[in-house]
mmCIF file of C-alpha atoms in Angstrom:
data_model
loop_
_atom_site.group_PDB
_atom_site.id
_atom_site.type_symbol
_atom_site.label_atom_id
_atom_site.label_comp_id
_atom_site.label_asym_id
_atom_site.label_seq_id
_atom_site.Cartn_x
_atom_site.Cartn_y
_atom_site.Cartn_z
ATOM 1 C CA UNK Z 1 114.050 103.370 64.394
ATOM 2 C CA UNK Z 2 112.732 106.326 65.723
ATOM 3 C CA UNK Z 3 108.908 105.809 65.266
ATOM 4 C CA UNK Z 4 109.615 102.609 67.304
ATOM 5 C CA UNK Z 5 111.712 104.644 69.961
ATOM 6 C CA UNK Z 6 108.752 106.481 70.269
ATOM 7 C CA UNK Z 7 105.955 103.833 70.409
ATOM 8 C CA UNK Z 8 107.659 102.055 73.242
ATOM 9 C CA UNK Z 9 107.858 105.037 74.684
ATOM 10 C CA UNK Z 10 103.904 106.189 74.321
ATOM 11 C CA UNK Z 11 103.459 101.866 74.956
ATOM 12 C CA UNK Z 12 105.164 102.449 78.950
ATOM 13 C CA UNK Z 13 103.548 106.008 79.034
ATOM 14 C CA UNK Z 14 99.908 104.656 78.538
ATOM 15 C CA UNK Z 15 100.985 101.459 80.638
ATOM 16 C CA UNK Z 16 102.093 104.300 83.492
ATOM 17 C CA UNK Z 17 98.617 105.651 83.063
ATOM 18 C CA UNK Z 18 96.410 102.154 83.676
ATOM 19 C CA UNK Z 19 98.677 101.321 86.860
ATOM 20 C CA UNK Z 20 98.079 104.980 88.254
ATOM 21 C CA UNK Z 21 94.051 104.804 87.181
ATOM 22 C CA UNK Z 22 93.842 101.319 88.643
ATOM 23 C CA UNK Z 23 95.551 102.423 91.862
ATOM 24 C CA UNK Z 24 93.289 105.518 91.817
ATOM 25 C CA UNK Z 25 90.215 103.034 92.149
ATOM 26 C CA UNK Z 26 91.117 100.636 94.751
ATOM 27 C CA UNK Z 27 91.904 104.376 96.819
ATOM 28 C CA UNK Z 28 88.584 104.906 95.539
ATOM 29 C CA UNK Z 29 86.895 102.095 96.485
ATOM 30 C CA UNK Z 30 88.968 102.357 100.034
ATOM 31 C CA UNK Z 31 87.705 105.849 100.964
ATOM 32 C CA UNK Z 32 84.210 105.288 100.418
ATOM 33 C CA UNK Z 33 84.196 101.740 102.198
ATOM 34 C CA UNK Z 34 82.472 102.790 105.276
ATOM 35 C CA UNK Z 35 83.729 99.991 107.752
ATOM 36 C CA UNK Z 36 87.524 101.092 106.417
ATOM 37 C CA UNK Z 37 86.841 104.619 107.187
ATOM 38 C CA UNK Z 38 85.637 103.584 110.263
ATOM 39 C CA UNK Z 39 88.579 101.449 111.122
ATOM 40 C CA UNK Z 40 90.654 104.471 109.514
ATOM 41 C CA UNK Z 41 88.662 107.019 111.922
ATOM 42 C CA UNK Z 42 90.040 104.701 114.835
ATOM 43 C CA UNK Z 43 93.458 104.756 113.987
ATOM 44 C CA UNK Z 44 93.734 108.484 113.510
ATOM 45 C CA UNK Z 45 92.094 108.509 116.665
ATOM 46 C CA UNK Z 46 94.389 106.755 118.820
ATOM 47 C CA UNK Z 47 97.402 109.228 117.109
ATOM 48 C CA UNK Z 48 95.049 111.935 117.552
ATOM 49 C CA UNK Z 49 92.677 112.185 120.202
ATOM 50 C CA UNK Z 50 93.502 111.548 123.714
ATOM 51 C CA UNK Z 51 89.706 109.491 124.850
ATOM 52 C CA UNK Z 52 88.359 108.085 121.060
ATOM 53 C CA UNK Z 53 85.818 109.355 118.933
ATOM 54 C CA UNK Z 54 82.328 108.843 117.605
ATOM 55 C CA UNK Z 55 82.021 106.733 114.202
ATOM 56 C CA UNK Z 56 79.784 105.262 112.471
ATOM 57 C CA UNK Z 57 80.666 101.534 113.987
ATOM 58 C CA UNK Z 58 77.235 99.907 112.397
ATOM 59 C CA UNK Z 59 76.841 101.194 108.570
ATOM 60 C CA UNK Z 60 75.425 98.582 107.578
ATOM 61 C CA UNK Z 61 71.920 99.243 109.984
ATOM 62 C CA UNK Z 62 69.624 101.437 108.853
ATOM 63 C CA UNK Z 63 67.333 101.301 111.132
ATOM 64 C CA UNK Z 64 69.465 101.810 114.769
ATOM 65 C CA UNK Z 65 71.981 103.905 115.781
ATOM 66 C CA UNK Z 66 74.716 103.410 113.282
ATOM 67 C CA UNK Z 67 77.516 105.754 115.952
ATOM 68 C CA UNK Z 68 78.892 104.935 118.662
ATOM 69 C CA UNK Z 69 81.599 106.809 120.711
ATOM 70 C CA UNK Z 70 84.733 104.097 120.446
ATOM 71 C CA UNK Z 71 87.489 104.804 123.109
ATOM 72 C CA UNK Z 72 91.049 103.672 122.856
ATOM 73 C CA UNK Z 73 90.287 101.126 125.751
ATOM 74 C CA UNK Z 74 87.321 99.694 123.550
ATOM 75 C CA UNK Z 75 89.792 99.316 120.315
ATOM 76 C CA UNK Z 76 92.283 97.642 122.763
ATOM 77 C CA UNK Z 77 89.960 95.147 123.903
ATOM 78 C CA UNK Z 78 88.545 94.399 120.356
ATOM 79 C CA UNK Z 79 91.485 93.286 119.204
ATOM 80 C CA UNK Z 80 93.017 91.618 121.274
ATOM 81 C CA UNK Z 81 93.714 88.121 120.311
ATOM 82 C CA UNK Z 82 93.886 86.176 124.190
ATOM 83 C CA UNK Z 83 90.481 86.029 123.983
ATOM 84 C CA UNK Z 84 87.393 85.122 122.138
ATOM 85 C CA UNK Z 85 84.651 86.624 124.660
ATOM 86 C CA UNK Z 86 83.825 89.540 122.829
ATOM 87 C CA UNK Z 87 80.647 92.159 122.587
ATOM 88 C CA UNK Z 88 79.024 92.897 119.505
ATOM 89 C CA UNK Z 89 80.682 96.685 119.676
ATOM 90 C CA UNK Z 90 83.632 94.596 119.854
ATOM 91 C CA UNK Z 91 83.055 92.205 117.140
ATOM 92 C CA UNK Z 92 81.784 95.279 115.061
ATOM 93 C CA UNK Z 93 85.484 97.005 115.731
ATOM 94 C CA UNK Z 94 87.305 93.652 114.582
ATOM 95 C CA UNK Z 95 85.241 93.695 111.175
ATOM 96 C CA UNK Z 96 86.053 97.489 110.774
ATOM 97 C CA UNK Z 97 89.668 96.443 110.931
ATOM 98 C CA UNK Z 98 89.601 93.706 109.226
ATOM 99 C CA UNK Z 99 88.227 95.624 105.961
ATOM 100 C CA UNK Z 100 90.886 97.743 106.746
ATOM 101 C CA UNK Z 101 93.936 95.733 106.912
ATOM 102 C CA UNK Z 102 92.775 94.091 103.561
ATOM 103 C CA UNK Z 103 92.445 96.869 101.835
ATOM 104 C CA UNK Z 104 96.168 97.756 103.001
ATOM 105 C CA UNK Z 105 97.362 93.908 102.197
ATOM 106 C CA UNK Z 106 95.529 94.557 98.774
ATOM 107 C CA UNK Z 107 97.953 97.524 98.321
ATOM 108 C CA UNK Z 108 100.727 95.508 99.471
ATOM 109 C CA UNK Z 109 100.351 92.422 96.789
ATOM 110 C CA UNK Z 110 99.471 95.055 94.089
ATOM 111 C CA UNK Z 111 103.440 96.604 95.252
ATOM 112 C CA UNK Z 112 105.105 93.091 95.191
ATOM 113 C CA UNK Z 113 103.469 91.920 91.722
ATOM 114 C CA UNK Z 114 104.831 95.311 90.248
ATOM 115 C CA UNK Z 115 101.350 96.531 89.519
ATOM 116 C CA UNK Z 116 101.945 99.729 91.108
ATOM 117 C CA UNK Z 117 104.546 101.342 92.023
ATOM 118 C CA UNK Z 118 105.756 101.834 95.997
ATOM 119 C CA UNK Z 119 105.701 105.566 95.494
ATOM 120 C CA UNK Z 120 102.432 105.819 93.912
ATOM 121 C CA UNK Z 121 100.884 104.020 96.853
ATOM 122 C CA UNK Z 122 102.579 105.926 99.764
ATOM 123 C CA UNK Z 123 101.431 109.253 98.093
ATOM 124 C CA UNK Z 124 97.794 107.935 98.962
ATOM 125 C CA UNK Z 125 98.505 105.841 102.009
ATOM 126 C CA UNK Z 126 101.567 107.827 103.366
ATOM 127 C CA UNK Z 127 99.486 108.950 106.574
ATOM 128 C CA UNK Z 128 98.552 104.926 107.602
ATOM 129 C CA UNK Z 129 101.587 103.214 106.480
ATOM 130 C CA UNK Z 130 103.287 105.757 108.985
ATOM 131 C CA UNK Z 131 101.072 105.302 111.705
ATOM 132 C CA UNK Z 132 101.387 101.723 111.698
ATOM 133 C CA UNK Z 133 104.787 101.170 110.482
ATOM 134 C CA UNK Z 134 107.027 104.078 112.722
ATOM 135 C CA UNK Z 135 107.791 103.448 116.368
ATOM 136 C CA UNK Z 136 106.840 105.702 117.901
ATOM 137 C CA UNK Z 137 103.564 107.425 116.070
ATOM 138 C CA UNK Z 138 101.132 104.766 117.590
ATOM 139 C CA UNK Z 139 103.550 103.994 121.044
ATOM 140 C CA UNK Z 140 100.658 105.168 123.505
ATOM 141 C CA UNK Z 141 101.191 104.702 126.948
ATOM 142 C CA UNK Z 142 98.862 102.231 128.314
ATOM 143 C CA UNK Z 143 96.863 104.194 130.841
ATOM 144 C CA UNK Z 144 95.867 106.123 127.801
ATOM 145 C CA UNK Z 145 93.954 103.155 126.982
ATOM 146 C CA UNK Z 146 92.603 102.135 130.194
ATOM 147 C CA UNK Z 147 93.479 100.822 133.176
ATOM 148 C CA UNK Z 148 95.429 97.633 133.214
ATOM 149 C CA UNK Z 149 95.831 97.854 129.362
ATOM 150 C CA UNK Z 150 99.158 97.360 129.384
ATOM 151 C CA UNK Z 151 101.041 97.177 126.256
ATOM 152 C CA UNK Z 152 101.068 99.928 123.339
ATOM 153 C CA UNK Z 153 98.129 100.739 120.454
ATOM 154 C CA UNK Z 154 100.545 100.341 117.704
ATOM 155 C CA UNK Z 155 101.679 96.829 119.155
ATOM 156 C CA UNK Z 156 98.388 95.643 119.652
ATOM 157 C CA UNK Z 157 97.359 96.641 115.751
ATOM 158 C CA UNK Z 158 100.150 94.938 114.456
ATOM 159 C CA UNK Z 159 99.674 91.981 116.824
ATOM 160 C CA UNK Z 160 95.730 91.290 115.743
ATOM 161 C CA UNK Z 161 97.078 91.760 111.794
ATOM 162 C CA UNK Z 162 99.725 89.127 112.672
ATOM 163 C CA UNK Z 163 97.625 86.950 114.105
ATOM 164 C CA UNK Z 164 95.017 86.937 111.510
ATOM 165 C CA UNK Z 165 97.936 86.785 108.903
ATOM 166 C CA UNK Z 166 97.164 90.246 107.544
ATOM 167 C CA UNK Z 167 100.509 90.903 105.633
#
């Protein structure tokens, strides 16, 4: 009875381990994606820095200029979703976000099918999940943003992830 006490026991321990070495990947895989750091970069800019920041908004071309300086007006107009007018700085910022919401939605489904565990994926996406998910953090006034913004950062992030059904 007691060597099968202990199997189960090293069975869930080595179980624990995959889940945590899976998770560690996809973090992995999320950190080096350079249109989610990008996206990433934005976010922690709008918390952060009061006109935007320079990222690298075009990874993918090696042969132009691969930053740009993105201010919080520019992420407001990207995603808005009134509209389907948009510039290719624009439509670059949409893609960055959209790599970045489904990297978070990833997280999400891995949570719900009991892959991982919640705790194990706030520990690496604490910082995002609070941005996004506390009044509050993101609640920027909207001549931060530019004038005739109107409306808040955080409401507008959650309102283009809505809309595109990113849950």
């Amino acid at each position: 009875l007691a060597l099968f006490v202990f199997a189960i026991y090293q069975y869930a321990h080595r179980q624990k381990w995959e889940r945590e070495k899976f998770l560690a990947g996809i973090v992995k895989e999320f950190r080096i994606s350079p249109k989610a750091q990008c996206a990433a970069q934005m976010v922690d800019s709008l918390q952060q820095l009061g006109r935007g920041r320079s990222v690298r908004l075009y990874p993918d071309n090696p042969e132009g200029t691969q930053e740009r300086f993105v201010s919080h007006a520019m992420v407001y107009a990207a995603l808005r979703t009134d509209r389907d007018d948009f510039n290719q700085d624009e439509l670059a910022i949409r893609e960055c976000f959209d790599v970045f919401f489904n990297y978070l939605e990833s997280l999400d489904h891995y949570i719900c099918t009991r892959l991982v565990k919640k705790s194990s994926v706030y520990r690496y996406a604490n910082y995002w999940i609070d941005l996004l998910g506390k009044k509050g953090r993101l609640d920027i006034r909207p001549e931060a943003v530019g004038a005739g913004a109107g409306g808040l950062c955080r409401d507008v992030l959650l309102r283009y992830a809505h809309e595109y059904d990113f849950y």
